[in-house]
PDB file of C-alpha atoms and ligand atoms in Angstrom:
ATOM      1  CA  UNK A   1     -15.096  -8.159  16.626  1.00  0.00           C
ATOM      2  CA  UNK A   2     -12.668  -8.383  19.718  1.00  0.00           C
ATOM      3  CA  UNK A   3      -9.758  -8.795  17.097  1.00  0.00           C
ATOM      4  CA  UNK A   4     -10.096  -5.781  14.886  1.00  0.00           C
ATOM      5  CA  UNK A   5     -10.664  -3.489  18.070  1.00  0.00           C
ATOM      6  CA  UNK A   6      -7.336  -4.179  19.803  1.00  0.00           C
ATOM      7  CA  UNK A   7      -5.107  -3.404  16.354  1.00  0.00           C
ATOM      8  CA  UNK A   8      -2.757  -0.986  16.379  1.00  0.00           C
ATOM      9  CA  UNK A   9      -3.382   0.719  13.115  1.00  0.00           C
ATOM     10  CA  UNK A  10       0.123   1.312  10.261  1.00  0.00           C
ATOM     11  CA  UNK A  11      -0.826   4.594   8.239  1.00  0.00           C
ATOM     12  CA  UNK A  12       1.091   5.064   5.349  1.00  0.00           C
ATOM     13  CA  UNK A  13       0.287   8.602   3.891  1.00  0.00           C
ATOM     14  CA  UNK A  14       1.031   8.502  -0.104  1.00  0.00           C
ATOM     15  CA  UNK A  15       3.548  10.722  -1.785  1.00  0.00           C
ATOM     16  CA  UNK A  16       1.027  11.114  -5.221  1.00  0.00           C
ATOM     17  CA  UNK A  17      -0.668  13.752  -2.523  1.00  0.00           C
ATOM     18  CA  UNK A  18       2.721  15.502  -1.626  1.00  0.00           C
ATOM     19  CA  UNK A  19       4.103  18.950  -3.008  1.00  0.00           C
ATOM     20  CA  UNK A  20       6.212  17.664  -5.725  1.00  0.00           C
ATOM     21  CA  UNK A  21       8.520  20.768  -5.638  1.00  0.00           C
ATOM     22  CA  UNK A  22       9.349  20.244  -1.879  1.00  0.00           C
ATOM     23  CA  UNK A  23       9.582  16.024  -1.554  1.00  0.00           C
ATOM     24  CA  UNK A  24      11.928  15.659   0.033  1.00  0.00           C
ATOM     25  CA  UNK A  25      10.762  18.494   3.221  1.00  0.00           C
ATOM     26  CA  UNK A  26       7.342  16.325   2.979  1.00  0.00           C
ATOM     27  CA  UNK A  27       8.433  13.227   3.412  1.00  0.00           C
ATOM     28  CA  UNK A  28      10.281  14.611   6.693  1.00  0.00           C
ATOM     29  CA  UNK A  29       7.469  16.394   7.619  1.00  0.00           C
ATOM     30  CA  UNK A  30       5.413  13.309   7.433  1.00  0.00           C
ATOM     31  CA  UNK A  31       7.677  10.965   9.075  1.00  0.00           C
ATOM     32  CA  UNK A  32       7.977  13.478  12.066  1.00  0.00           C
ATOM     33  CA  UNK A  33       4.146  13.464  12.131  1.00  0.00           C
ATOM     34  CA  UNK A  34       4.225   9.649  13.023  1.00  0.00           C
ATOM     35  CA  UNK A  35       3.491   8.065   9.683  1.00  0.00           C
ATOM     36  CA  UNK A  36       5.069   4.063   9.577  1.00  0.00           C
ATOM     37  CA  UNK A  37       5.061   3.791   6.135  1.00  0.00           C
ATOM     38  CA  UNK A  38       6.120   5.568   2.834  1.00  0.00           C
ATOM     39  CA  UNK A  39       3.548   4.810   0.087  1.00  0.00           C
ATOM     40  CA  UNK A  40       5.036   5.315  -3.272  1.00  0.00           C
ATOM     41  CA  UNK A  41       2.404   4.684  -6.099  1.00  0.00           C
ATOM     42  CA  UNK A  42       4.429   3.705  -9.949  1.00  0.00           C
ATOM     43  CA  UNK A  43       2.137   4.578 -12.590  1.00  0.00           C
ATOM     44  CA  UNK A  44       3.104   3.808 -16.137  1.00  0.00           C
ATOM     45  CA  UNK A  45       0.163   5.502 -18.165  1.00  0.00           C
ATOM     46  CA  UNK A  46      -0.426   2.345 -19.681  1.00  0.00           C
ATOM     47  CA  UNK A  47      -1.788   0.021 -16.855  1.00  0.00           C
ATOM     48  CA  UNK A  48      -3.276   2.814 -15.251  1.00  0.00           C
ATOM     49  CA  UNK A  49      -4.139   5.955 -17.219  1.00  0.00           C
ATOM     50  CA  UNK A  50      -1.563   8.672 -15.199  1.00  0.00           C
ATOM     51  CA  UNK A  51       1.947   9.112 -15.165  1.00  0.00           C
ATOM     52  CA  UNK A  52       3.744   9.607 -11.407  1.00  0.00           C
ATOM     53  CA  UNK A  53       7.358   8.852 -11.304  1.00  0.00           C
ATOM     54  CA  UNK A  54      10.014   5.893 -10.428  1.00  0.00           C
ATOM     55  CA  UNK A  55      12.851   4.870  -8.775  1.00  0.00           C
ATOM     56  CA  UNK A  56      14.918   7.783  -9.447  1.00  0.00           C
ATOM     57  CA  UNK A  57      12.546   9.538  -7.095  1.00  0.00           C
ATOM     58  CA  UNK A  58      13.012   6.539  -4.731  1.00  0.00           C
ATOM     59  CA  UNK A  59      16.788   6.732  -4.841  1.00  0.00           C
ATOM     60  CA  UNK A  60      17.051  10.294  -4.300  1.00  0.00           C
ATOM     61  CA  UNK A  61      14.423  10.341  -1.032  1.00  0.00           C
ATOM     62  CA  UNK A  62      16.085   7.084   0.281  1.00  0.00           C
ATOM     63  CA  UNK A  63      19.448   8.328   1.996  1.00  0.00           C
ATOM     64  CA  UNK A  64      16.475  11.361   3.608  1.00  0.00           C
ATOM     65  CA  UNK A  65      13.866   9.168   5.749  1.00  0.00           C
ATOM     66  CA  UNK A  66      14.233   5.780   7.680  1.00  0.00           C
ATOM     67  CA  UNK A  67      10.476   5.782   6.732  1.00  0.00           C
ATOM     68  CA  UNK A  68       9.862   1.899   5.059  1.00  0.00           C
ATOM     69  CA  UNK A  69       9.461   2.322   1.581  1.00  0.00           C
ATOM     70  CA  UNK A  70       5.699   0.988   0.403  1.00  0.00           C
ATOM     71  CA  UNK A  71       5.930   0.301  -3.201  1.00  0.00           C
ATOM     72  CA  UNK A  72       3.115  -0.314  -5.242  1.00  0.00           C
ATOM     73  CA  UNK A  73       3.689  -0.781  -8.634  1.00  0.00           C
ATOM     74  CA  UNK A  74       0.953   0.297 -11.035  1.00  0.00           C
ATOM     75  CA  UNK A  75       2.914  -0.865 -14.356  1.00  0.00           C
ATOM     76  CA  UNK A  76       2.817  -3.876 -16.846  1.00  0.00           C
ATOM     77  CA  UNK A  77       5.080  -5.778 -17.512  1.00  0.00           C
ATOM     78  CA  UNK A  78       5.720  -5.554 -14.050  1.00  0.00           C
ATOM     79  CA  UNK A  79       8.545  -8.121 -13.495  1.00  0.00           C
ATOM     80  CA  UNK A  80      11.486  -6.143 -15.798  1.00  0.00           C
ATOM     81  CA  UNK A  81      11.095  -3.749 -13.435  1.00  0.00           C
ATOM     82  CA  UNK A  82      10.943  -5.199  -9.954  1.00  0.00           C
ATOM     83  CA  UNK A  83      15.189  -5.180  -9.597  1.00  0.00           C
ATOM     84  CA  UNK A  84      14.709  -1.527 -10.096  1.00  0.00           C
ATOM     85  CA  UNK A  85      12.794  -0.809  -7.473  1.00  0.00           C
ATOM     86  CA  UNK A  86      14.373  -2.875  -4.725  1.00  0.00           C
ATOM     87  CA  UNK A  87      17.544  -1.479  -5.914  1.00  0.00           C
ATOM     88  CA  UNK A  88      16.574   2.508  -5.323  1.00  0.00           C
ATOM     89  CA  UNK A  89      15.272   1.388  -1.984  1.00  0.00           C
ATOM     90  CA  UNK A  90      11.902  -0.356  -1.652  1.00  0.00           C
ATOM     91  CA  UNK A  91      11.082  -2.519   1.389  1.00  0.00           C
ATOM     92  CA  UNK A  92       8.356  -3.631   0.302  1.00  0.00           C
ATOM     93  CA  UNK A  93       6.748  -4.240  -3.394  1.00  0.00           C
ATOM     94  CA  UNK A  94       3.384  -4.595  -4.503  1.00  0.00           C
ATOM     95  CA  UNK A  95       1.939  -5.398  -7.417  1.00  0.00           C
ATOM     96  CA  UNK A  96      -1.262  -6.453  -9.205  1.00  0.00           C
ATOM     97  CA  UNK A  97      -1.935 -10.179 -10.475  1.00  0.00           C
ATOM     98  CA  UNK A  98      -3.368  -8.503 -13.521  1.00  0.00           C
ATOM     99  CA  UNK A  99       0.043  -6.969 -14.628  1.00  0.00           C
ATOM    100  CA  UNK A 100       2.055 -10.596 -15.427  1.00  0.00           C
ATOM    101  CA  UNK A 101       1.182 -13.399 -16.315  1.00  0.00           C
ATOM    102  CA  UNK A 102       2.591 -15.571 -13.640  1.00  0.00           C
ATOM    103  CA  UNK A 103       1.914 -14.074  -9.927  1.00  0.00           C
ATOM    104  CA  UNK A 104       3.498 -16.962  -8.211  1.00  0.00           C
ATOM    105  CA  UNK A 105       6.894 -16.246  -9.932  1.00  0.00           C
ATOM    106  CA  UNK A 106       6.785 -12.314  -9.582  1.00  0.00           C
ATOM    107  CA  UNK A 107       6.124 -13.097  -5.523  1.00  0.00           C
ATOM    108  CA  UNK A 108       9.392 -15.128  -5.319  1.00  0.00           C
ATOM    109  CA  UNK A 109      11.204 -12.585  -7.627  1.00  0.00           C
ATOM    110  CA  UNK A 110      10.222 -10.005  -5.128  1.00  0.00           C
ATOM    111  CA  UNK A 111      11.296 -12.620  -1.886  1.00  0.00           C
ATOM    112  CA  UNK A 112      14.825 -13.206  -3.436  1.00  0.00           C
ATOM    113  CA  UNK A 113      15.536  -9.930  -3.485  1.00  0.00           C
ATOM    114  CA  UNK A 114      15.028  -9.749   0.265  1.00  0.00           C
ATOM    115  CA  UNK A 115      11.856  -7.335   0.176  1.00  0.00           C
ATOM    116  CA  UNK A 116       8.217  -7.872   1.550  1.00  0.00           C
ATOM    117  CA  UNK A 117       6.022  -8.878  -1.460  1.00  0.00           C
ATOM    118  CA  UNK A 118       2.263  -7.642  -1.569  1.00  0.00           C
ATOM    119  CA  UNK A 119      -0.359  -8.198  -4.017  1.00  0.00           C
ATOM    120  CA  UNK A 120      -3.547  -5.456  -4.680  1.00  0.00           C
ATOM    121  CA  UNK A 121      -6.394  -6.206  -5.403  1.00  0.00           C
ATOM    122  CA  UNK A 122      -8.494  -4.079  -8.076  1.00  0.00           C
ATOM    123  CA  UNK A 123     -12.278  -3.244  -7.171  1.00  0.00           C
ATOM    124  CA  UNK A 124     -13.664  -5.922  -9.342  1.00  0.00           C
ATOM    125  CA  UNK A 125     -10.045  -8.462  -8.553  1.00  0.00           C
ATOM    126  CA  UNK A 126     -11.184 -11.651  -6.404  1.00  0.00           C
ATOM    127  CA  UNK A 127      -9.362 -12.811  -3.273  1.00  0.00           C
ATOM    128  CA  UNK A 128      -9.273 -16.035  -4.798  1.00  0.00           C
ATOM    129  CA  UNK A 129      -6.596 -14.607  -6.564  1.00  0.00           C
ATOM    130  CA  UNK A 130      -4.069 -15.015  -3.780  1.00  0.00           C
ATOM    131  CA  UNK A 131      -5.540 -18.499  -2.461  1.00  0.00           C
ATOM    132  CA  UNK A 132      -2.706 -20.405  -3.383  1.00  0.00           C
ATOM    133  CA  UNK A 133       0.151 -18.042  -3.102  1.00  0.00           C
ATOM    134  CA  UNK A 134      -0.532 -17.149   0.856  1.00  0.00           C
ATOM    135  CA  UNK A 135       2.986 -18.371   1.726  1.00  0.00           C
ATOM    136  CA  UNK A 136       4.618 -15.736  -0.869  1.00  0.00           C
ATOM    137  CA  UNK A 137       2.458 -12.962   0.624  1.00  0.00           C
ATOM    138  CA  UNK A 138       3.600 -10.324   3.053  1.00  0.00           C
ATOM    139  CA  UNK A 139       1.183  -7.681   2.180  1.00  0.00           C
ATOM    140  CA  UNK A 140      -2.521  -7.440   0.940  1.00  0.00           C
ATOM    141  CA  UNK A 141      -3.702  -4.210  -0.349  1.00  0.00           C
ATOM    142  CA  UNK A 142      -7.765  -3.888  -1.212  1.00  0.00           C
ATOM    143  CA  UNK A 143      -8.030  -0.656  -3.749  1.00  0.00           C
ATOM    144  CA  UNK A 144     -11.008   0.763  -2.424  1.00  0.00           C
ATOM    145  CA  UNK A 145     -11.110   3.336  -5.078  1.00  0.00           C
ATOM    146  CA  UNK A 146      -9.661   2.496  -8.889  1.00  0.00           C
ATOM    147  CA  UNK A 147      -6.075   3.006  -9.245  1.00  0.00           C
ATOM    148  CA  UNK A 148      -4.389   5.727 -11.235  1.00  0.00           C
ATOM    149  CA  UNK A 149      -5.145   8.548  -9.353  1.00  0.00           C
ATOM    150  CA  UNK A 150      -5.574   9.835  -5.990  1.00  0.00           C
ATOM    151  CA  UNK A 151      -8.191  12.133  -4.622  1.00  0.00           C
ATOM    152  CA  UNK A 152     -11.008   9.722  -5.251  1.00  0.00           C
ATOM    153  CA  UNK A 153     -14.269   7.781  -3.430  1.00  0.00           C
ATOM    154  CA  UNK A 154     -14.533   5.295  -1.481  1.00  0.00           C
ATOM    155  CA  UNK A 155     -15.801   2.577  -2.196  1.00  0.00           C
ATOM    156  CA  UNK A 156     -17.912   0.578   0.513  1.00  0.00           C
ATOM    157  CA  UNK A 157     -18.438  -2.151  -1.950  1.00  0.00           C
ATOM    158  CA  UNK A 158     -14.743  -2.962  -0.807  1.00  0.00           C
ATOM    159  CA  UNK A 159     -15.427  -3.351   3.017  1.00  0.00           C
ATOM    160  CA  UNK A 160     -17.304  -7.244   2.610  1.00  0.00           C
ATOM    161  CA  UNK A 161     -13.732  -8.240   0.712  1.00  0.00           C
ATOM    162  CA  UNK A 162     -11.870  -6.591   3.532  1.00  0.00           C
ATOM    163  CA  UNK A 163     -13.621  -8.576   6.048  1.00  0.00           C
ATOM    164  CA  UNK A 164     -13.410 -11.770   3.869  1.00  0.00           C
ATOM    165  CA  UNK A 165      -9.423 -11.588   3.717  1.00  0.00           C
ATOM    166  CA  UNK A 166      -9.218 -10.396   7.708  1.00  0.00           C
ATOM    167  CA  UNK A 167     -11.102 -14.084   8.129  1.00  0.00           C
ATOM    168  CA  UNK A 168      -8.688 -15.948   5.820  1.00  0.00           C
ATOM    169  CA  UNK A 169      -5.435 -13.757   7.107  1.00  0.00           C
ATOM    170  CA  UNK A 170      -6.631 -14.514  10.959  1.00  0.00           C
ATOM    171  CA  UNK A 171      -7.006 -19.084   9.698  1.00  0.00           C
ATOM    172  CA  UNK A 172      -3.880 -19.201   8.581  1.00  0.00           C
ATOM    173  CA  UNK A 173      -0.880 -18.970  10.439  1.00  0.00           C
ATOM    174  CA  UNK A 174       1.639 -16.153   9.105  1.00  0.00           C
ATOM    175  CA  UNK A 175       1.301 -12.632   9.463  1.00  0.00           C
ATOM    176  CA  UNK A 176       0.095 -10.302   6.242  1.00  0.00           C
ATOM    177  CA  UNK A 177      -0.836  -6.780   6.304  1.00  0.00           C
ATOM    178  CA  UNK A 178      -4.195  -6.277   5.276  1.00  0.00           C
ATOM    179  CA  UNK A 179      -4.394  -2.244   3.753  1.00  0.00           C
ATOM    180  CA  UNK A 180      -7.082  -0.420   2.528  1.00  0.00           C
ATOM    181  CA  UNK A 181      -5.640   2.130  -0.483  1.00  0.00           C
ATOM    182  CA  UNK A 182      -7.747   5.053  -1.590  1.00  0.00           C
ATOM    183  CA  UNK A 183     -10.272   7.496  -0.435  1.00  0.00           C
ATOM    184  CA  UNK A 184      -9.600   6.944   2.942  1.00  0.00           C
ATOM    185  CA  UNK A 185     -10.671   9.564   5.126  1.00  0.00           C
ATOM    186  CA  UNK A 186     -11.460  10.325   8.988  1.00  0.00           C
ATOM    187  CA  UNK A 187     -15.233   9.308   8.115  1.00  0.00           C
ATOM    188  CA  UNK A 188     -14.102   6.049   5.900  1.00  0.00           C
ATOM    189  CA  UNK A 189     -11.026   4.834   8.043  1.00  0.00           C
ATOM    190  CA  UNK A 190     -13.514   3.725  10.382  1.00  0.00           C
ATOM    191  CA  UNK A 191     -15.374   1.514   8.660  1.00  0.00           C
ATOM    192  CA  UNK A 192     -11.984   0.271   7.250  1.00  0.00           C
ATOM    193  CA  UNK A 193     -10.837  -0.571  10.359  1.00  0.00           C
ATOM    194  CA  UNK A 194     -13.711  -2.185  11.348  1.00  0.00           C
ATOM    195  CA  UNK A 195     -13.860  -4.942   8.576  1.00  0.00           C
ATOM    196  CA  UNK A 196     -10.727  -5.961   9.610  1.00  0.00           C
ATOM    197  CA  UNK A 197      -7.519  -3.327   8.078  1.00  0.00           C
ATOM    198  CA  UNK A 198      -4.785  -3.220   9.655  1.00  0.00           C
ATOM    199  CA  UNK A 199      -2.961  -0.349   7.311  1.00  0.00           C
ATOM    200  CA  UNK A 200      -4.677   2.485   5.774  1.00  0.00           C
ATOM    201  CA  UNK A 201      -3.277   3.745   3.144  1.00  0.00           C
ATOM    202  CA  UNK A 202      -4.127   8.020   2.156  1.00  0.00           C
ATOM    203  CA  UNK A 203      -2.800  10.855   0.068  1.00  0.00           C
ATOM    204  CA  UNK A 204      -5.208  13.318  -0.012  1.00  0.00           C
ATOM    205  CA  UNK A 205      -6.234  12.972   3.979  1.00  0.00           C
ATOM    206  CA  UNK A 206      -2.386  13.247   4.913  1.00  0.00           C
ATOM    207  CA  UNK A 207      -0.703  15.495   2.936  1.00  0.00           C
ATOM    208  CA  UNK A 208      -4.080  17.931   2.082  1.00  0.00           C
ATOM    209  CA  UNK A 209      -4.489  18.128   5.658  1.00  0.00           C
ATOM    210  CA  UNK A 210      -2.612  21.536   7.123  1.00  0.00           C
ATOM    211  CA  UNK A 211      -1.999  19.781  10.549  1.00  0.00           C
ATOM    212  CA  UNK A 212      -0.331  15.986   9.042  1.00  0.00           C
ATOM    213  CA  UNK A 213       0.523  15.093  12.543  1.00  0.00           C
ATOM    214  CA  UNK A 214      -3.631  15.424  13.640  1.00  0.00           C
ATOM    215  CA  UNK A 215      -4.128  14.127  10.210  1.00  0.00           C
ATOM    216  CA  UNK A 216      -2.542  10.361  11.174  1.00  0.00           C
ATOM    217  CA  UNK A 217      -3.932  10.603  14.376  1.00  0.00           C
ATOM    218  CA  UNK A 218      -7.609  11.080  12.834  1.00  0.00           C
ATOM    219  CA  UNK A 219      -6.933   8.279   9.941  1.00  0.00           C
ATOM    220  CA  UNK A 220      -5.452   5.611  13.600  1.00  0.00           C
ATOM    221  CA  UNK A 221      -8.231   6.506  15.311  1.00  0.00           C
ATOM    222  CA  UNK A 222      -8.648   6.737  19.261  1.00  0.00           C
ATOM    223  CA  UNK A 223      -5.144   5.185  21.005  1.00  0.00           C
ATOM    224  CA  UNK A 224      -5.366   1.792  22.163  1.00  0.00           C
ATOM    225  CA  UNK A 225      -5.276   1.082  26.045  1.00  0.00           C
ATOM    226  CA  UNK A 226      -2.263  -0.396  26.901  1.00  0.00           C
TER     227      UNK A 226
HETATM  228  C1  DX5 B   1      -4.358   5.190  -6.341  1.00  0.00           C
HETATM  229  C2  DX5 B   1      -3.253   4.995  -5.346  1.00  0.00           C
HETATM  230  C3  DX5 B   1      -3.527   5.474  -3.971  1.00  0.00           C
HETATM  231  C4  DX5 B   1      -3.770   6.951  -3.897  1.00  0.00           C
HETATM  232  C5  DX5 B   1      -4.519   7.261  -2.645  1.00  0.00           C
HETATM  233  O1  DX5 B   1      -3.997   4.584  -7.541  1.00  0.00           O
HETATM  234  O2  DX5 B   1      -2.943   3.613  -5.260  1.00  0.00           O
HETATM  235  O3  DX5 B   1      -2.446   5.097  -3.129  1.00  0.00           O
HETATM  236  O4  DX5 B   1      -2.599   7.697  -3.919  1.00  0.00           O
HETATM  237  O5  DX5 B   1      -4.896   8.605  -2.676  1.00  0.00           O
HETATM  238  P1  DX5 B   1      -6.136   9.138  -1.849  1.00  0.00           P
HETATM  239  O6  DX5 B   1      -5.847   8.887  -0.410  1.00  0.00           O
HETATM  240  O7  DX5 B   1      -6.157  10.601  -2.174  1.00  0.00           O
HETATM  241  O8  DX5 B   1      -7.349   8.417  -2.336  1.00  0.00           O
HETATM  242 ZN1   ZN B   2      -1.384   3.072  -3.866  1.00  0.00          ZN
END
């Protein structure tokens, strides 16, 4: 799998796993640590059973990092919202086809308001789901655990869909980031990696970690020759 191999890997460590009293010294210390990406998971305790916070929170840490801002939005309706969330700051916004009705339109809502658009697929979610709507897609994110909360398993079930998208990502012929998002550890990032993820996605292995610095460099794995 020469292609996989030669990636340079994106980590974007998620803020759920952060010290919510101190956010704003986190998200320094994590962009100082060499993370790419900001992961900001919206919960709405109604799509997903937990409550985390919104774009208040993404306003305030905005003017603090240059860090891209990696929303994925875990609420439905999902579309009322989306303004929001550009608005305070998001660069890119992701969202799940289960929470509207009409995917297609909630991809060009995101487009026209000049963000990257992702879509995530749930455990049991098939990547048919985003056949038809590859030219609206930036971002793929495959939930390897269920979402709502962080600190859970990985699941390996998730590594055949990973490979299956890395095949359809690789026959077509515009870039999209393919992320794993949950449980991802120094022992799972691997196989991650291996079926074909470009971006891992991790809370708990980032900001549990007392080191978060040799905590991205664990998750990217050995440096690629130049
Ligand atoms: C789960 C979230 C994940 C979560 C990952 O709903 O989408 O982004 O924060 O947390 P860990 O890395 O702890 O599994
Ligand atoms: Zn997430």
């Amino acid at each position: 799998m020469p292609s996989t191999t030669a990636r340079r890997i994106t980590i974007a460590p998620s803020l759920l796993a952060a010290d919510f009293a101190r956010l704003r010294d986190e998200v320094a210390a994590i962009e100082a640590a060499g993370a790419d990406w900001l992961h900001l998971d919206i919960m709405d305790g109604h799509f997903v059973p937990n409550l985390s916070f919104g774009p208040l929170v993404l306003a305030a840490l905005r003017r603090h990092t240059k860090l891209p801002f990696d929303v994925h939005l875990m609420i439905a309706p999902v579309d009322p919202y989306i303004a929001a969330f550009a608005e305070a700051g998001a660069d890119h916004i992701s969202l799940h086809p289960e929470a509207g009705a009409h995917l297609h339109r909630s991809l060009q809502l995101i487009r026209s308001l000049g963000k990257r658009a992702g879509v995530v697929l749930n455990p049991a979610t098939s990547l048919d789901t985003i056949a038809w709507v590859r030219d609206l897609v930036d971002i793929v994110l495959v939930m390897s655990v269920n979402p709502g909360f962080g600190g859970q398993r990985f699941l390996s079930s998730q590594l055949a869909k990973i490979a299956a998208l890395r095949q359809w990502i690789d026959g077509g012929d515009k870039p999209i980031a393919l992320a794993a998002d949950g449980g991802i550890t120094p022992a799972t990032a691997p196989h991650a990696i291996a079926a074909g993820a470009d971006t891992l996605i991790a809370g708990t292995a980032v900001f549990g970690a007392a080191d978060y610095a040799a905590a991205i460099a664990a998750l990217r794995g050995p440096a690629m020759p130049s």
